[in-house]
Coordinates of C-alpha atoms and ligand atoms in Angstrom, one line a residue:
M1 CA 113.6 96.9 26.3
N2 CA 111.5 93.9 27.7
E3 CA 108.4 95.0 29.6
Y4 CA 106.8 93.1 32.5
D5 CA 103.9 93.7 34.9
Y6 CA 106.1 92.7 37.8
I7 CA 109.8 92.6 38.3
I8 CA 110.8 90.8 41.5
V9 CA 114.3 91.1 42.8
G10 CA 115.4 88.0 44.7
S11 CA 114.5 84.3 44.8
G12 CA 114.1 83.5 48.5
I13 CA 110.7 82.8 50.0
A14 CA 109.7 86.5 49.5
G15 CA 110.6 86.5 45.8
L16 CA 109.3 83.1 44.9
Y17 CA 106.0 83.3 46.9
T18 CA 105.2 86.8 45.5
A19 CA 106.0 85.6 42.0
L20 CA 103.7 82.5 42.3
L21 CA 100.8 84.8 43.3
A22 CA 101.6 87.6 40.8
K23 CA 101.7 85.3 37.8
E24 CA 97.9 85.0 38.2
Q25 CA 97.7 88.8 37.5
G26 CA 100.3 89.4 34.7
S27 CA 103.8 88.8 33.4
V28 CA 106.5 88.3 36.0
L29 CA 110.3 88.4 35.8
I30 CA 112.5 87.3 38.7
L31 CA 116.1 88.7 38.8
T32 CA 118.4 87.0 41.3
K33 CA 122.1 87.6 41.8
G34 CA 123.2 84.1 42.3
S35 CA 121.6 80.7 41.5
I36 CA 117.9 80.4 42.4
D37 CA 118.5 78.8 45.7
E38 CA 121.2 81.1 47.1
C39 CA 119.3 82.8 49.9
N40 CA 118.7 83.0 53.7
T41 CA 115.5 81.1 53.3
K42 CA 117.2 77.8 52.5
H43 CA 119.0 78.0 55.9
A44 CA 115.9 78.5 58.1
Q45 CA 115.8 75.9 60.7
G46 CA 113.2 76.5 63.5
G47 CA 110.1 77.1 61.3
I48 CA 107.1 79.3 60.9
A49 CA 105.0 80.7 63.8
A50 CA 101.2 80.5 63.5
A51 CA 98.5 80.2 66.1
I52 CA 96.9 77.0 64.8
G53 CA 97.3 74.7 67.9
H54 CA 94.9 73.8 70.6
G55 CA 95.1 76.3 73.4
D56 CA 96.6 79.0 71.1
S57 CA 95.0 82.0 69.6
A58 CA 95.7 85.0 67.4
E59 CA 95.4 87.1 70.6
L60 CA 98.2 85.2 72.3
H61 CA 100.4 85.4 69.2
Y62 CA 99.7 89.1 69.1
R63 CA 100.7 89.6 72.7
D64 CA 103.9 87.6 72.4
T65 CA 104.9 89.6 69.2
I66 CA 104.1 92.9 70.8
A67 CA 106.1 92.0 73.9
A68 CA 109.2 91.0 71.9
G69 CA 109.0 94.2 69.9
D70 CA 109.5 96.2 73.0
G71 CA 107.2 99.1 72.4
L72 CA 107.9 99.7 68.7
C73 CA 105.7 97.2 66.8
D74 CA 103.0 98.6 64.6
P75 CA 99.8 97.2 66.3
E76 CA 97.8 97.2 63.0
A77 CA 100.6 95.2 61.2
V78 CA 100.9 92.7 64.0
R79 CA 97.1 92.2 64.1
I80 CA 97.2 91.5 60.3
L81 CA 100.2 89.1 60.8
V82 CA 98.6 86.9 63.5
E83 CA 95.0 86.9 62.1
E84 CA 96.0 86.1 58.5
A85 CA 98.6 83.5 59.6
P86 CA 96.4 80.3 59.5
D87 CA 95.1 81.1 55.9
R88 CA 98.7 81.6 54.6
I89 CA 99.8 78.3 56.3
S90 CA 96.9 76.6 54.4
D91 CA 98.3 78.1 51.2
L92 CA 101.7 76.6 51.9
I93 CA 100.1 73.3 52.6
N94 CA 98.3 73.5 49.3
F95 CA 101.6 74.2 47.6
S96 CA 102.7 70.9 49.2
V97 CA 105.2 72.2 51.7
P98 CA 105.8 69.0 53.7
F99 CA 105.3 70.1 57.3
D100 CA 106.1 67.6 60.0
T101 CA 103.2 65.9 61.7
Q102 CA 102.6 64.0 65.0
D103 CA 99.6 61.7 65.5
G104 CA 98.1 62.9 62.2
E105 CA 98.3 66.6 63.2
I106 CA 100.8 69.3 62.3
A107 CA 103.6 69.1 64.9
L108 CA 104.2 72.4 66.8
A109 CA 107.4 73.3 68.6
R110 CA 108.3 75.7 71.3
E111 CA 110.7 78.6 70.8
A112 CA 111.9 81.4 73.1
A113 CA 109.4 84.1 74.1
H114 CA 106.4 82.2 72.6
S115 CA 103.9 81.5 75.4
V116 CA 102.8 78.2 73.8
P117 CA 104.2 75.7 71.2
R118 CA 103.3 77.3 67.8
I119 CA 106.2 76.7 65.4
L120 CA 105.5 74.5 62.3
H121 CA 108.6 72.9 60.9
A122 CA 109.5 70.6 58.1
G123 CA 112.2 67.9 57.8
G124 CA 112.9 68.5 61.6
D125 CA 115.3 71.5 61.3
A126 CA 115.3 71.8 57.5
T127 CA 112.2 74.0 57.2
G128 CA 113.8 76.6 55.0
E129 CA 115.2 74.1 52.6
R130 CA 111.9 72.3 52.2
I131 CA 110.1 75.7 51.5
E132 CA 112.7 76.9 49.1
V133 CA 112.8 73.6 47.1
T134 CA 109.0 73.4 47.0
L135 CA 108.5 77.0 45.8
S136 CA 111.4 77.1 43.3
N137 CA 110.1 73.8 41.7
M138 CA 106.7 75.4 41.4
A139 CA 108.1 78.6 39.9
I140 CA 110.1 76.6 37.3
L141 CA 107.0 74.4 36.5
A142 CA 104.9 77.6 36.2
K143 CA 107.5 78.8 33.6
I144 CA 108.0 82.1 35.5
G145 CA 110.9 84.0 33.9
I146 CA 113.9 83.6 36.3
M147 CA 117.2 85.3 35.4
E148 CA 120.0 83.9 37.6
H149 CA 123.2 85.8 38.1
F150 CA 121.5 89.2 37.5
L151 CA 122.2 91.7 40.2
A152 CA 119.8 94.6 40.4
T153 CA 121.8 97.8 40.6
E154 CA 119.2 100.5 40.2
I155 CA 115.4 101.0 40.4
I156 CA 114.4 103.3 37.6
V157 CA 111.9 106.0 38.7
E158 CA 110.3 108.4 36.3
D159 CA 108.1 111.3 37.5
G160 CA 107.8 109.7 41.0
T161 CA 106.7 106.3 39.6
V162 CA 108.7 103.1 39.1
S163 CA 109.3 102.2 35.5
G164 CA 112.0 99.5 35.6
V165 CA 115.2 98.0 36.9
R166 CA 118.8 98.1 35.8
A167 CA 120.8 95.0 36.5
L168 CA 124.3 93.7 36.1
D169 CA 124.7 90.5 34.2
C170 CA 127.3 89.0 36.6
Q171 CA 128.5 86.6 33.9
T172 CA 129.3 89.2 31.1
G173 CA 129.6 92.3 33.2
S174 CA 127.1 94.2 31.0
I175 CA 124.3 96.4 32.5
E176 CA 120.8 95.5 31.2
E177 CA 117.5 97.4 31.5
F178 CA 114.1 95.9 32.1
G179 CA 110.8 97.9 32.1
C180 CA 107.8 97.1 34.3
K181 CA 104.8 98.5 36.2
S182 CA 105.7 97.2 39.6
V183 CA 109.0 96.3 41.3
I184 CA 109.0 94.1 44.4
I185 CA 112.3 94.3 46.3
A186 CA 112.8 90.9 48.0
T187 CA 116.6 90.9 48.5
G188 CA 116.7 89.6 52.1
G189 CA 119.0 90.7 54.9
M190 CA 122.5 92.1 55.6
G191 CA 124.1 89.7 58.0
R192 CA 127.3 89.9 56.0
L193 CA 127.9 93.3 57.6
F194 CA 129.3 91.5 60.6
R195 CA 132.3 89.3 61.2
F196 CA 130.3 86.5 62.7
T197 CA 126.9 85.7 61.1
T198 CA 124.5 82.9 60.4
N199 CA 123.7 84.4 57.0
P200 CA 125.1 83.2 53.6
D201 CA 127.1 85.4 51.2
I202 CA 124.1 86.9 49.5
A203 CA 122.9 88.8 52.6
T204 CA 124.6 92.2 51.7
G205 CA 121.8 94.8 52.1
D206 CA 121.3 95.4 48.4
G207 CA 117.6 96.1 48.8
I208 CA 118.4 98.9 51.3
A209 CA 120.8 100.5 48.8
L210 CA 118.4 100.1 45.8
A211 CA 115.5 101.6 47.7
Y212 CA 117.4 104.4 49.4
N213 CA 119.1 105.5 46.2
A214 CA 115.6 105.5 44.5
G215 CA 114.3 107.8 47.2
A216 CA 112.4 105.3 49.4
E217 CA 112.2 105.6 53.1
I218 CA 114.4 103.3 55.3
A219 CA 113.3 102.7 58.9
D220 CA 114.4 101.1 62.2
M221 CA 118.0 100.5 61.0
E222 CA 119.4 100.4 64.5
F223 CA 117.5 97.2 65.3
F224 CA 119.6 94.2 64.2
Q225 CA 119.1 90.8 65.8
F226 CA 122.0 88.6 67.0
H227 CA 121.1 85.0 67.4
P228 CA 122.3 83.6 70.7
T229 CA 123.6 80.3 69.6
A230 CA 125.7 79.6 66.5
L231 CA 128.2 76.8 66.6
R232 CA 131.6 78.4 67.2
L233 CA 134.6 76.3 66.1
P234 CA 138.0 77.8 65.3
G235 CA 138.5 78.7 61.6
M236 CA 134.9 77.9 60.7
P237 CA 132.0 80.2 59.8
P238 CA 129.3 80.1 62.4
F239 CA 126.5 77.5 61.9
L240 CA 123.1 78.2 63.4
I241 CA 122.0 76.0 66.3
S242 CA 118.2 76.5 66.3
E243 CA 116.4 78.2 69.2
A244 CA 114.1 75.1 69.0
V245 CA 117.0 73.2 70.6
R246 CA 116.6 75.3 73.7
G247 CA 112.8 75.0 73.2
E248 CA 113.2 71.2 73.6
G249 CA 115.2 71.7 76.9
G250 CA 118.7 72.6 75.8
I251 CA 120.7 74.3 78.6
L252 CA 123.3 77.0 78.3
R253 CA 126.4 76.5 80.5
N254 CA 129.5 78.6 80.8
T255 CA 133.0 77.2 80.4
E256 CA 132.9 76.2 84.1
G257 CA 129.8 74.0 83.4
R258 CA 127.4 76.3 85.3
Q259 CA 123.9 77.0 83.9
F260 CA 123.8 80.8 83.9
M261 CA 120.8 82.2 82.0
F262 CA 118.6 82.5 85.1
D263 CA 121.2 85.1 86.4
Y264 CA 120.0 87.3 83.5
S265 CA 116.2 86.5 83.2
P266 CA 113.5 84.5 85.0
Q267 CA 112.7 82.9 81.6
G268 CA 116.2 81.4 81.6
E269 CA 117.1 79.9 78.2
L270 CA 113.7 80.8 76.8
A271 CA 114.1 84.6 77.4
P272 CA 113.8 86.8 74.3
R273 CA 116.7 86.6 71.9
D274 CA 118.4 89.9 72.7
I275 CA 118.5 89.0 76.4
V276 CA 120.0 85.6 75.8
A277 CA 122.5 87.0 73.3
R278 CA 123.7 89.6 75.8
G279 CA 123.6 87.1 78.7
I280 CA 126.0 84.9 76.7
L281 CA 128.2 87.8 75.8
F282 CA 128.5 88.9 79.4
E283 CA 129.2 85.4 80.5
M284 CA 131.9 85.0 77.9
R285 CA 133.5 88.1 79.1
K286 CA 133.3 87.0 82.8
T287 CA 134.9 83.7 81.9
H288 CA 137.5 85.2 79.5
S289 CA 136.2 82.8 76.8
G290 CA 135.0 83.1 73.2
R291 CA 132.2 80.7 73.7
V292 CA 129.7 79.0 76.1
F293 CA 128.2 75.6 75.7
L294 CA 124.8 74.2 74.8
D295 CA 124.0 71.0 76.6
V296 CA 121.4 68.5 75.4
T297 CA 123.1 65.4 76.8
H298 CA 120.2 65.0 79.3
L299 CA 117.7 64.5 76.4
P300 CA 117.1 61.1 74.8
P301 CA 119.7 60.8 72.0
H302 CA 117.3 59.4 69.4
K303 CA 115.0 62.4 70.1
V304 CA 117.8 64.9 69.4
S305 CA 118.9 63.2 66.2
A306 CA 115.4 62.8 64.9
R307 CA 114.2 66.3 65.7
F308 CA 117.4 68.1 64.6
P309 CA 118.9 65.9 61.8
S310 CA 120.7 68.8 60.1
I311 CA 122.3 70.1 63.2
Y312 CA 123.1 66.6 64.5
H313 CA 124.8 65.6 61.3
F314 CA 126.6 68.9 60.9
C315 CA 128.1 68.5 64.4
Q316 CA 129.0 64.8 63.7
E317 CA 130.8 65.9 60.5
H318 CA 132.9 68.3 62.7
G319 CA 133.8 65.7 65.2
L320 CA 131.1 66.6 67.8
D321 CA 128.4 64.2 69.2
M322 CA 125.9 66.6 70.7
T323 CA 124.1 63.7 72.4
K324 CA 127.3 62.9 74.4
S325 CA 128.9 66.3 75.1
P326 CA 127.8 70.0 75.2
I327 CA 128.7 71.9 72.0
P328 CA 130.5 75.3 71.8
V329 CA 128.3 78.2 70.8
A330 CA 128.4 82.0 70.7
P331 CA 126.1 84.8 69.3
A332 CA 126.2 85.7 65.6
A333 CA 124.5 88.4 63.5
H334 CA 121.2 87.0 62.2
Y335 CA 118.3 89.2 61.2
M336 CA 117.5 92.8 60.2
M337 CA 114.4 94.1 61.8
G338 CA 114.5 97.4 60.0
G339 CA 114.6 98.0 56.3
V340 CA 112.6 99.5 53.4
K341 CA 109.6 101.1 55.1
T342 CA 106.2 99.8 53.9
N343 CA 102.6 100.2 54.8
A344 CA 100.3 97.2 55.5
W345 CA 100.1 96.5 51.7
G346 CA 103.9 96.3 51.2
E347 CA 103.9 99.7 49.4
T348 CA 106.8 102.1 49.8
N349 CA 106.6 105.9 49.4
I350 CA 107.3 105.5 45.7
A351 CA 104.4 104.5 43.4
G352 CA 104.9 101.0 42.0
L353 CA 107.7 100.1 44.4
F354 CA 107.0 97.4 47.0
A355 CA 109.3 95.6 49.4
A356 CA 108.8 92.1 50.9
G357 CA 110.6 89.8 53.3
E358 CA 113.6 90.6 55.4
T359 CA 114.5 93.7 53.4
A360 CA 111.2 95.3 54.3
C361 CA 110.2 97.0 57.5
T362 CA 106.4 96.4 57.8
G363 CA 106.3 97.3 61.4
V364 CA 105.6 93.8 62.8
H365 CA 109.0 93.2 64.5
G366 CA 109.5 96.6 66.2
A367 CA 112.8 96.6 68.2
N368 CA 113.1 92.8 68.3
R369 CA 111.7 90.0 66.2
L370 CA 109.9 87.1 67.8
A371 CA 111.5 83.8 66.6
S372 CA 109.9 82.3 63.5
N373 CA 107.8 85.4 62.7
S374 CA 109.9 86.3 59.6
L375 CA 108.9 83.5 57.3
L376 CA 105.3 84.2 58.3
E377 CA 105.7 87.9 57.7
V378 CA 106.8 87.2 54.1
L379 CA 103.7 85.1 53.4
I380 CA 101.3 87.7 54.9
F381 CA 102.6 90.8 53.2
A382 CA 103.5 89.1 49.8
K383 CA 99.9 88.2 49.4
R384 CA 98.8 91.8 50.3
I385 CA 101.3 93.2 47.8
V386 CA 99.8 91.3 45.0
Q387 CA 96.2 92.1 46.1
R388 CA 97.2 95.8 46.3
S389 CA 99.0 95.9 42.9
K390 CA 95.7 94.9 41.2
E391 CA 94.0 98.1 42.4
E392 CA 94.4 101.5 40.7
G393 CA 96.1 104.4 42.5
W394 CA 98.6 104.5 45.3
R395 CA 98.0 105.4 48.9
C396 CA 101.1 105.0 51.0
D397 CA 101.0 107.1 54.1
T398 CA 104.6 108.2 54.8
S399 CA 103.7 110.4 57.7
K400 CA 104.8 108.0 60.6
G401 CA 108.3 108.3 61.9
E402 CA 110.9 111.0 62.2
H403 CA 113.0 111.8 59.2
Y404 CA 116.8 111.8 59.5
S405 CA 119.5 112.4 56.9
L406 CA 123.0 111.0 56.7
S407 CA 125.2 113.7 58.3
E408 CA 128.2 115.1 56.5
R409 CA 131.4 113.6 58.0
G410 CA 134.6 114.9 56.6
A411 CA 137.6 112.5 56.4
S412 CA 140.9 113.8 57.7
G413 CA 143.9 113.0 55.5
T414 CA 144.1 110.3 52.9
V415 CA 141.9 107.3 53.8
P416 CA 142.5 103.8 52.3
P417 CA 139.5 102.0 50.8
L418 CA 137.5 100.0 53.4
S419 CA 137.8 96.3 52.7
L420 CA 135.0 93.8 53.4
A421 CA 137.0 92.2 56.2
A422 CA 137.7 95.6 57.8
L423 CA 134.1 96.6 57.5
Q424 CA 132.9 93.3 59.1
S425 CA 135.3 93.7 62.1
L426 CA 134.3 97.4 62.5
M427 CA 130.6 96.5 62.6
W428 CA 131.1 93.6 65.0
D429 CA 133.2 95.6 67.4
K430 CA 131.5 99.0 67.3
V431 CA 127.9 98.4 66.1
G432 CA 127.3 94.9 67.5
I433 CA 125.5 93.4 70.4
V434 CA 126.7 96.0 72.9
R435 CA 127.2 99.6 71.6
C436 CA 128.3 102.9 73.0
G437 CA 128.3 106.5 71.7
E438 CA 132.0 106.8 71.2
G439 CA 132.3 103.5 69.2
L440 CA 129.3 104.4 67.1
E441 CA 130.8 107.9 66.3
E442 CA 134.0 106.2 65.2
A443 CA 132.2 103.7 63.1
A444 CA 130.0 106.3 61.5
S445 CA 133.0 108.4 60.5
I446 CA 134.9 105.4 59.1
L447 CA 131.8 104.3 57.1
A448 CA 131.4 107.8 55.7
S449 CA 135.0 107.8 54.5
G450 CA 134.5 104.2 53.2
Q451 CA 131.7 105.4 51.0
Q452 CA 133.9 108.2 49.5
T453 CA 136.8 105.8 48.8
L454 CA 134.7 103.1 47.1
E455 CA 136.3 102.0 43.8
M456 CA 134.3 101.9 40.6
L457 CA 131.3 99.6 40.7
C458 CA 131.8 97.0 38.0
D459 CA 131.1 93.5 39.4
R460 CA 129.2 91.7 42.1
P461 CA 131.7 92.1 44.9
S462 CA 132.1 95.9 44.3
Y463 CA 128.3 96.4 44.2
E464 CA 127.8 94.3 47.3
L465 CA 130.5 96.1 49.3
S466 CA 128.9 99.4 48.3
S467 CA 125.5 98.2 49.6
L468 CA 127.0 96.9 52.8
I469 CA 128.8 100.2 53.5
L470 CA 125.6 102.2 53.0
S471 CA 123.6 99.8 55.1
G472 CA 126.2 99.9 57.8
R473 CA 126.2 103.7 57.8
L474 CA 122.5 103.9 58.1
M475 CA 122.7 101.4 61.0
A476 CA 125.5 103.2 62.8
E477 CA 123.9 106.7 62.4
A478 CA 120.5 105.4 63.6
A479 CA 122.1 103.6 66.6
L480 CA 124.0 106.9 67.4
A481 CA 120.8 108.9 67.3
R482 CA 118.8 106.5 69.5
E483 CA 120.1 107.5 73.0
E484 CA 118.5 104.7 74.9
S485 CA 118.5 100.9 75.0
R486 CA 115.5 99.0 73.6
G487 CA 115.0 95.5 72.2
A488 CA 118.1 94.5 70.2
H489 CA 119.7 97.9 70.5
F490 CA 121.8 98.1 73.6
R491 CA 124.0 101.1 74.6
T492 CA 126.2 101.1 77.6
D493 CA 126.0 104.9 77.8
F494 CA 122.2 104.8 77.8
P495 CA 121.4 101.4 79.3
E496 CA 117.7 102.1 80.0
S497 CA 114.7 102.5 77.8
S498 CA 113.2 106.0 77.6
A499 CA 109.5 106.9 76.9
D500 CA 110.9 109.8 74.7
W501 CA 112.2 107.2 72.3
L502 CA 108.9 105.4 71.6
R503 CA 109.3 106.6 68.0
H504 CA 111.0 105.5 64.7
I505 CA 114.0 106.8 62.9
V506 CA 113.5 107.0 59.2
F507 CA 116.1 107.9 56.6
R508 CA 115.4 109.3 53.1
K509 CA 118.0 110.4 50.7
G510 CA 118.2 114.2 50.5
D511 CA 116.1 114.8 53.6
Ligands
FAD1 P1 116.3 85.6 51.2 O1 115.8 84.2 51.4 O2 117.6 85.9 51.8 O3 116.4 85.9 49.6 C1 117.0 87.0 49.1 C2 117.2 86.8 47.6 O4 117.5 88.1 47.0 C3 118.3 85.9 47.3 O5 117.9 85.1 46.2 C4 119.4 86.8 46.8 O6 120.4 86.2 46.0 C5 118.6 87.9 46.1 N1 119.3 89.2 46.0 C6 119.9 89.9 47.0 N2 120.3 91.1 46.4 C7 120.1 91.0 45.1 C8 120.3 91.9 44.0 N3 120.9 93.1 44.2 N4 119.9 91.6 42.8 C9 119.3 90.4 42.6 N5 119.0 89.5 43.6 C10 119.4 89.8 44.8 N6 113.1 82.9 60.0 C11 112.0 82.2 60.5 O7 110.9 82.7 60.5 N7 112.1 81.0 61.0 C12 113.3 80.3 61.1 O8 113.4 79.2 61.5 C13 114.5 81.0 60.6 N8 115.7 80.4 60.7 C14 116.8 81.1 60.1 C15 118.0 80.4 60.1 C16 119.1 81.0 59.5 C17 120.4 80.3 59.5 C18 118.9 82.3 58.9 C19 120.1 83.0 58.2 C20 117.7 82.9 58.9 C21 116.6 82.3 59.5 N9 115.4 83.0 59.6 C22 114.3 82.3 60.1 C23 115.2 84.2 58.9 C24 114.5 83.9 57.5 O9 115.1 82.8 57.0 C25 114.7 85.1 56.6 O10 114.4 86.3 57.2 C26 113.9 84.8 55.3 O11 114.2 83.6 54.8 C27 114.2 85.9 54.3 O12 113.6 85.6 53.1 P2 113.7 86.7 51.9 O13 113.1 86.0 50.8 O14 113.3 88.0 52.4 O15 115.3 86.7 51.7
SIN2 C1 116.1 79.4 64.8 O1 115.8 78.3 64.4 O2 116.6 79.6 65.9 C2 116.0 80.6 64.0 C3 114.6 81.0 64.1 C4 114.4 82.4 63.6 O3 115.4 83.1 63.3 O4 113.3 82.8 63.5

């Protein structure tokens, strides 16, 4: 069996950035289930938040992040995030990530719920693609071992300490074993749980399943973010229309042409994401329509096409000229706030097991992520993981949060296996933007039966479906337990926030 100092699962920004830092400390292997650039990172549009502009400060960034998190951010983690941000941005600049500039200075854009312009971007709205290409080229040049089409299926833990990873070779179907001292799970999100999502196919919650099955803690699963504006065209998967478009002055109109967001928030189009997503949903219901419209026709056309080249061209390819007429949009599943619980050093409750990126729950996002804080979170905590892994001993404090277990739910009669399409519709309808106890109960039962009827795991689709069903179950059970509304979690039967619920829900297998 091959032995490494670090095995990193995933090749998005979290996997690649951690690998580039870890290679200075020892041998590194990246396992990734598709080709190197299949990830959420490549699709990021808006950019990275960091308080580097005139008139901005770590304190302002801290306050905006805490406000968006709606009472559940970990203040220590947020402090680390905002204070270490400028140094990590310098690291990316040193890695030659080509951030856009204006008058010789880094250009900063505005996004919802940020009190000042603080979003760095690259290639206009191609930030993620520029980062992914830069980091993957560097990893290849640095000769880091990268095994594409290897899907991690199990974290091997011996006597409470990580000792390796089992992975499916997706091309031959064989299971291989790799030994190591540290595993970093960097497997991204789980947007594919839902019928409408901005996420690519890889986002199937594998990291949650790997960590949960290894005995790690999983926190805040009820908090999933829906992006307000994804292009909604019949028969086409949603395509993100960046929040930065509203930051530049884009207006949301209903099918009757009326600007409606001020009916829902004094911040209008720039209210936090959960408020805008719900506002759009309610407006769609009122107007009996499956969409609203995003209007930028009042902005100078050359500004729109230069600032948002990818969005502009995508719309053109689909017969829409966004500079001439408003484009149809609707909310779509976007980002997982919860995940594998870590401390401020990216450590889980298992010695040698770390989590980074969207799959991790570091505590910075609380109940709702502030736009463009996720790419930043990766940089901050990846660096800390590598620092921590150099030190002897292990010191993860797992005492915060309330432990829950997946309740037994018996299936009545013979239940057919749960297909991916049925799962995605169930999650969208019952565990989506607006939830209620009855729907969550129904979803939790169907998901529990779905776990029991899973067919043998033998290839990538079967492993992915299994990870999605487990992730969906954790989400539905957490949403059912949280009898209040907060941040991205909204229940019609408990529409208010409750001070009793200023706490976290944490799952651990066997609890
Ligand atoms: P990913 O980039 O998704 O990478 C995960 C990797 O893990 C992939 O390589 C995948 O193949 C691999 N993998 C998964 N499971 C396995 C397995 N079992 N075995 C092996 N490999 C596996 N955030 C911002 O801050 N700013 C933005 O502007 C922004 N825009 C966004 C736009 C879109 C359309 C989307 C979808 C997200 C956006 N986000 C943005 C969120 C942000 O892009 C992601 O949170 C971030 O890129 C996640 O990085 P990651 O490395 O954790 O995961
Ligand atoms: C966007 O560009 O709207 C996405 C930003 C994010 O998800 O942080």
